[in-house]
C-alpha cells in the first residue's frame, strides 16, 4: 500500500482532464506528483504534466481508497483483471468471472488505455500514438489484451462451475515479439484482427495444424 496523496494533491488529481489526464497546478504541486509516480512531465514543449496510469486509478477511486500500481505500466503481468494488490491488469482471457461492476470496469479500462496512449506519446521518438511503444514490446500479452478490451471485445471467462464462455484469449508464442489471439467465433476473431491493426499491430491469420482452428499472430509495428 502507498501513502495517500495529500488533500491538495488530490484536488489537483481530481481536476485533471478526464480523458487525457492533463494536469493544472503549481510547479511545486506538479513536481511532487511526478516524484510520487502519479504524473509525468512531457519531454516536448510546452512540457505539460499528465497523470500516469497510477494517477488515473487514484482519480477513479474514492478519496479514502489507496492503491499501489506501477508508475508507467497500464497493466501488470498477472492474468487476472485485478491483482491481489488492486493493480489494474488487462483481461487476457480465461480468467474467472469478475464481480467488478461493468461500468466500473469500463472506466478502469478507459483510463488504462488513455494512460498507454500518453506513454506512447511520451516515449516514442516522434511522439506518435499510432505505434506501440517500448513498454508494449516487453509486455506483449498485456498490451494486446488492453487494446482488445479497450475496444469492447469480450474475453473468455470461467464461471463458478468452471465452464468457459466464448471470447478472446491472448497468449505468448515461441516467436519473438508475437502473441497468439484465439476466439472460437470466426467473425469475432476477424474483428480482433481489425482492432489490433488499428492499434498499431501487424496481424496475420493462421490455422492450427492439428485442429484447423484459426488464430491470429500479432506483433507491434515498428514504423
mmCIF file of C-alpha atoms in Angstrom:
data_model
loop_
_atom_site.group_PDB
_atom_site.id
_atom_site.type_symbol
_atom_site.label_atom_id
_atom_site.label_comp_id
_atom_site.label_asym_id
_atom_site.label_seq_id
_atom_site.Cartn_x
_atom_site.Cartn_y
_atom_site.Cartn_z
ATOM 1 C CA UNK A 1 0.000 0.000 0.000
ATOM 2 C CA UNK A 2 1.187 3.509 -0.686
ATOM 3 C CA UNK A 3 0.753 6.705 1.269
ATOM 4 C CA UNK A 4 -2.350 8.523 0.001
ATOM 5 C CA UNK A 5 -1.929 11.884 -1.725
ATOM 6 C CA UNK A 6 -2.420 14.987 0.369
ATOM 7 C CA UNK A 7 -5.698 16.861 0.161
ATOM 8 C CA UNK A 8 -4.075 19.476 -2.091
ATOM 9 C CA UNK A 9 -2.578 16.793 -4.345
ATOM 10 C CA UNK A 10 -5.922 15.014 -4.506
ATOM 11 C CA UNK A 11 -7.621 18.225 -5.664
ATOM 12 C CA UNK A 12 -5.074 18.567 -8.489
ATOM 13 C CA UNK A 13 -5.587 14.917 -9.469
ATOM 14 C CA UNK A 14 -9.391 15.203 -9.384
ATOM 15 C CA UNK A 15 -9.240 18.321 -11.584
ATOM 16 C CA UNK A 16 -7.233 16.552 -14.307
ATOM 17 C CA UNK A 17 -8.698 16.323 -17.797
ATOM 18 C CA UNK A 18 -10.974 13.241 -17.699
ATOM 19 C CA UNK A 19 -9.641 11.814 -20.967
ATOM 20 C CA UNK A 20 -6.008 12.885 -21.376
ATOM 21 C CA UNK A 21 -5.147 13.271 -17.691
ATOM 22 C CA UNK A 22 -3.618 16.690 -18.308
ATOM 23 C CA UNK A 23 -2.900 18.464 -15.025
ATOM 24 C CA UNK A 24 -3.048 22.046 -13.839
ATOM 25 C CA UNK A 25 -1.255 23.221 -10.715
ATOM 26 C CA UNK A 26 1.767 24.987 -9.321
ATOM 27 C CA UNK A 27 5.251 23.789 -10.233
ATOM 28 C CA UNK A 28 5.687 22.565 -6.661
ATOM 29 C CA UNK A 29 2.452 20.565 -6.752
ATOM 30 C CA UNK A 30 3.218 19.029 -10.130
ATOM 31 C CA UNK A 31 6.793 18.173 -9.173
ATOM 32 C CA UNK A 32 5.524 16.415 -6.041
ATOM 33 C CA UNK A 33 3.125 14.307 -8.122
ATOM 34 C CA UNK A 34 5.939 13.399 -10.520
ATOM 35 C CA UNK A 35 8.166 12.377 -7.612
ATOM 36 C CA UNK A 36 5.470 10.032 -6.357
ATOM 37 C CA UNK A 37 4.907 8.467 -9.799
ATOM 38 C CA UNK A 38 1.414 9.931 -10.126
ATOM 39 C CA UNK A 39 2.281 12.265 -13.003
ATOM 40 C CA UNK A 40 4.902 12.769 -15.684
ATOM 41 C CA UNK A 41 6.236 15.865 -17.433
ATOM 42 C CA UNK A 42 6.005 15.672 -21.202
ATOM 43 C CA UNK A 43 9.504 15.950 -22.701
ATOM 44 C CA UNK A 44 8.432 18.279 -25.508
ATOM 45 C CA UNK A 45 7.216 21.886 -25.258
ATOM 46 C CA UNK A 46 5.052 23.138 -23.670
ATOM 47 C CA UNK A 47 6.105 20.434 -21.178
ATOM 48 C CA UNK A 48 2.639 19.864 -19.771
ATOM 49 C CA UNK A 49 2.093 17.387 -16.964
ATOM 50 C CA UNK A 50 -0.174 14.332 -17.267
ATOM 51 C CA UNK A 51 -1.412 11.632 -14.922
ATOM 52 C CA UNK A 52 0.329 8.276 -15.092
ATOM 53 C CA UNK A 53 -1.908 5.158 -15.042
ATOM 54 C CA UNK A 54 -1.407 5.141 -11.266
ATOM 55 C CA UNK A 55 -2.682 8.701 -11.094
ATOM 56 C CA UNK A 56 -5.656 7.798 -13.284
ATOM 57 C CA UNK A 57 -6.576 4.980 -10.920
ATOM 58 C CA UNK A 58 -6.369 7.243 -7.871
ATOM 59 C CA UNK A 59 -8.655 9.739 -9.586
ATOM 60 C CA UNK A 60 -11.168 6.931 -10.264
ATOM 61 C CA UNK A 61 -11.026 5.757 -6.621
ATOM 62 C CA UNK A 62 -12.835 7.231 -3.619
ATOM 63 C CA UNK A 63 -10.571 9.562 -1.607
ATOM 64 C CA UNK A 64 -10.116 7.020 1.181
ATOM 65 C CA UNK A 65 -9.002 4.217 -1.136
ATOM 66 C CA UNK A 66 -5.249 3.832 -1.662
ATOM 67 C CA UNK A 67 -3.905 1.597 -4.412
ATOM 68 C CA UNK A 68 -0.425 0.597 -5.414
ATOM 69 C CA UNK A 69 0.432 0.457 -9.130
ATOM 70 C CA UNK A 70 3.465 0.852 -11.376
ATOM 71 C CA UNK A 71 4.160 4.442 -12.352
ATOM 72 C CA UNK A 72 4.089 3.925 -16.100
ATOM 73 C CA UNK A 73 2.589 0.489 -16.684
ATOM 74 C CA UNK A 74 -1.102 0.374 -17.649
ATOM 75 C CA UNK A 75 -1.286 -3.362 -16.935
ATOM 76 C CA UNK A 76 0.548 -5.943 -14.870
ATOM 77 C CA UNK A 77 1.928 -9.332 -15.782
ATOM 78 C CA UNK A 78 -0.818 -11.188 -13.946
ATOM 79 C CA UNK A 79 -3.535 -12.942 -15.915
ATOM 80 C CA UNK A 80 -6.380 -11.699 -13.720
ATOM 81 C CA UNK A 81 -8.276 -8.482 -14.188
ATOM 82 C CA UNK A 82 -7.057 -7.106 -10.873
ATOM 83 C CA UNK A 83 -4.135 -8.420 -8.879
ATOM 84 C CA UNK A 84 -4.246 -9.043 -5.138
ATOM 85 C CA UNK A 85 -2.797 -5.576 -4.546
ATOM 86 C CA UNK A 86 -5.588 -3.925 -6.532
ATOM 87 C CA UNK A 87 -3.420 -3.121 -9.553
ATOM 88 C CA UNK A 88 -5.184 -2.918 -12.893
ATOM 89 C CA UNK A 89 -4.454 -5.699 -15.369
ATOM 90 C CA UNK A 90 -5.937 -6.219 -18.809
ATOM 91 C CA UNK A 91 -8.051 -9.356 -19.205
ATOM 92 C CA UNK A 92 -6.122 -11.769 -21.382
ATOM 93 C CA UNK A 93 -8.954 -14.339 -21.464
ATOM 94 C CA UNK A 94 -9.509 -17.482 -19.429
ATOM 95 C CA UNK A 95 -9.812 -15.739 -16.038
ATOM 96 C CA UNK A 96 -12.557 -16.384 -13.510
ATOM 97 C CA UNK A 97 -15.597 -14.177 -13.924
ATOM 98 C CA UNK A 98 -15.121 -10.877 -12.100
ATOM 99 C CA UNK A 99 -17.560 -9.313 -9.666
ATOM 100 C CA UNK A 100 -16.499 -5.829 -10.756
ATOM 101 C CA UNK A 101 -19.452 -3.799 -11.995
ATOM 102 C CA UNK A 102 -19.346 -3.444 -15.816
ATOM 103 C CA UNK A 103 -19.478 0.359 -15.649
ATOM 104 C CA UNK A 104 -16.569 0.464 -13.197
ATOM 105 C CA UNK A 105 -14.546 -1.916 -15.350
ATOM 106 C CA UNK A 106 -15.227 0.207 -18.421
ATOM 107 C CA UNK A 107 -13.861 3.268 -16.604
ATOM 108 C CA UNK A 108 -10.778 1.341 -15.471
ATOM 109 C CA UNK A 109 -10.047 0.115 -18.995
ATOM 110 C CA UNK A 110 -10.600 3.571 -20.488
ATOM 111 C CA UNK A 111 -8.181 5.139 -18.011
ATOM 112 C CA UNK A 112 -5.581 2.445 -18.645
ATOM 113 C CA UNK A 113 -5.857 2.848 -22.418
ATOM 114 C CA UNK A 114 -5.548 6.624 -22.192
ATOM 115 C CA UNK A 115 -2.517 6.128 -19.968
ATOM 116 C CA UNK A 116 -0.966 3.846 -22.571
ATOM 117 C CA UNK A 117 -1.568 6.394 -25.326
ATOM 118 C CA UNK A 118 0.174 9.031 -23.212
ATOM 119 C CA UNK A 119 3.027 6.594 -22.635
ATOM 120 C CA UNK A 120 3.325 6.194 -26.410
ATOM 121 C CA UNK A 121 3.303 9.949 -26.869
ATOM 122 C CA UNK A 122 5.939 10.376 -24.199
ATOM 123 C CA UNK A 123 8.331 7.575 -25.182
ATOM 124 C CA UNK A 124 8.071 7.149 -28.964
ATOM 125 C CA UNK A 125 10.809 9.314 -30.553
ATOM 126 C CA UNK A 126 8.324 11.070 -32.835
ATOM 127 C CA UNK A 127 5.606 11.288 -30.197
ATOM 128 C CA UNK A 128 3.309 9.025 -32.234
ATOM 129 C CA UNK A 129 0.344 7.395 -30.506
ATOM 130 C CA UNK A 130 -0.370 5.260 -33.583
ATOM 131 C CA UNK A 131 2.532 2.907 -32.941
ATOM 132 C CA UNK A 132 3.264 0.668 -29.909
ATOM 133 C CA UNK A 133 5.968 1.853 -27.523
ATOM 134 C CA UNK A 134 8.794 0.074 -25.737
ATOM 135 C CA UNK A 135 6.649 -0.929 -22.770
ATOM 136 C CA UNK A 136 4.285 -2.789 -25.070
ATOM 137 C CA UNK A 137 7.173 -4.698 -26.641
ATOM 138 C CA UNK A 138 8.189 -6.010 -23.232
ATOM 139 C CA UNK A 139 4.591 -6.729 -22.131
ATOM 140 C CA UNK A 140 3.152 -8.155 -25.340
ATOM 141 C CA UNK A 141 0.265 -10.163 -23.911
ATOM 142 C CA UNK A 142 -0.934 -7.402 -21.607
ATOM 143 C CA UNK A 143 -0.578 -4.720 -24.296
ATOM 144 C CA UNK A 144 -2.539 -6.676 -26.904
ATOM 145 C CA UNK A 145 -5.210 -7.618 -24.367
ATOM 146 C CA UNK A 146 -5.611 -3.988 -23.304
ATOM 147 C CA UNK A 147 -6.107 -2.906 -26.916
ATOM 148 C CA UNK A 148 -8.798 -5.567 -27.346
ATOM 149 C CA UNK A 149 -10.590 -4.900 -24.074
ATOM 150 C CA UNK A 150 -10.492 -1.128 -24.607
ATOM 151 C CA UNK A 151 -12.202 -1.634 -27.977
ATOM 152 C CA UNK A 152 -15.038 -3.589 -26.366
ATOM 153 C CA UNK A 153 -14.083 -7.167 -27.247
ATOM 154 C CA UNK A 154 -15.143 -9.816 -24.742
ATOM 155 C CA UNK A 155 -12.515 -12.059 -23.143
ATOM 156 C CA UNK A 156 -13.257 -15.702 -22.395
ATOM 157 C CA UNK A 157 -14.194 -16.111 -18.709
ATOM 158 C CA UNK A 158 -14.839 -19.077 -16.410
ATOM 159 C CA UNK A 159 -17.992 -19.237 -14.325
ATOM 160 C CA UNK A 160 -18.317 -20.777 -10.861
ATOM 161 C CA UNK A 161 -18.729 -24.270 -12.363
ATOM 162 C CA UNK A 162 -15.575 -23.986 -14.438
ATOM 163 C CA UNK A 163 -17.447 -23.553 -17.705
ATOM 164 C CA UNK A 164 -15.731 -21.136 -20.064
ATOM 165 C CA UNK A 165 -17.568 -18.643 -22.222
ATOM 166 C CA UNK A 166 -16.637 -17.778 -25.783
ATOM 167 C CA UNK A 167 -14.290 -14.854 -26.136
ATOM 168 C CA UNK A 168 -10.745 -13.901 -26.962
ATOM 169 C CA UNK A 169 -7.596 -15.317 -25.385
ATOM 170 C CA UNK A 170 -4.159 -13.725 -25.775
ATOM 171 C CA UNK A 171 -1.158 -15.957 -25.176
ATOM 172 C CA UNK A 172 2.621 -15.958 -25.573
ATOM 173 C CA UNK A 173 4.228 -17.724 -28.530
ATOM 174 C CA UNK A 174 7.719 -19.075 -29.228
ATOM 175 C CA UNK A 175 8.169 -16.293 -31.768
ATOM 176 C CA UNK A 176 9.871 -13.118 -30.565
ATOM 177 C CA UNK A 177 7.589 -10.075 -30.341
ATOM 178 C CA UNK A 178 4.465 -12.026 -31.274
ATOM 179 C CA UNK A 179 1.363 -13.108 -29.410
ATOM 180 C CA UNK A 180 -1.379 -15.522 -30.404
ATOM 181 C CA UNK A 181 -5.011 -14.427 -30.253
ATOM 182 C CA UNK A 182 -7.722 -17.067 -30.335
ATOM 183 C CA UNK A 183 -11.502 -16.869 -30.390
ATOM 184 C CA UNK A 184 -13.830 -19.726 -31.415
ATOM 185 C CA UNK A 185 -16.091 -17.233 -33.191
ATOM 186 C CA UNK A 186 -14.520 -16.546 -36.585
ATOM 187 C CA UNK A 187 -16.267 -13.191 -37.003
ATOM 188 C CA UNK A 188 -15.142 -12.089 -33.551
ATOM 189 C CA UNK A 189 -11.585 -13.189 -34.355
ATOM 190 C CA UNK A 190 -11.551 -11.105 -37.521
ATOM 191 C CA UNK A 191 -12.864 -8.144 -35.529
ATOM 192 C CA UNK A 192 -9.974 -8.627 -33.099
ATOM 193 C CA UNK A 193 -7.582 -8.500 -36.039
ATOM 194 C CA UNK A 194 -9.039 -5.181 -37.170
ATOM 195 C CA UNK A 195 -8.758 -3.702 -33.684
ATOM 196 C CA UNK A 196 -5.133 -4.721 -33.279
ATOM 197 C CA UNK A 197 -4.237 -3.348 -36.712
ATOM 198 C CA UNK A 198 -5.803 -0.008 -35.821
ATOM 199 C CA UNK A 199 -3.875 -0.076 -32.541
ATOM 200 C CA UNK A 200 -0.580 -0.359 -34.421
ATOM 201 C CA UNK A 201 -0.032 -4.118 -34.583
ATOM 202 C CA UNK A 202 0.849 -6.300 -37.577
ATOM 203 C CA UNK A 203 -1.624 -9.170 -37.748
ATOM 204 C CA UNK A 204 -1.784 -12.374 -39.784
ATOM 205 C CA UNK A 205 -4.258 -15.255 -39.629
ATOM 206 C CA UNK A 206 -3.116 -18.880 -39.362
ATOM 207 C CA UNK A 207 -4.603 -22.328 -38.736
ATOM 208 C CA UNK A 208 -3.699 -24.850 -36.072
ATOM 209 C CA UNK A 209 -2.022 -27.836 -37.789
ATOM 210 C CA UNK A 210 -3.975 -30.467 -35.870
ATOM 211 C CA UNK A 211 -7.402 -28.892 -35.415
ATOM 212 C CA UNK A 212 -7.603 -26.440 -38.309
ATOM 213 C CA UNK A 213 -8.846 -23.740 -35.911
ATOM 214 C CA UNK A 214 -7.970 -20.192 -36.921
ATOM 215 C CA UNK A 215 -5.869 -17.916 -34.742
ATOM 216 C CA UNK A 216 -4.013 -14.639 -35.101
ATOM 217 C CA UNK A 217 -0.360 -13.820 -34.764
ATOM 218 C CA UNK A 218 0.130 -10.195 -33.773
ATOM 219 C CA UNK A 219 3.326 -8.153 -33.437
ATOM 220 C CA UNK A 220 3.747 -4.450 -32.604
ATOM 221 C CA UNK A 221 4.676 -2.354 -35.624
ATOM 222 C CA UNK A 222 7.995 -0.509 -35.591
ATOM 223 C CA UNK A 223 7.101 2.009 -38.312
#
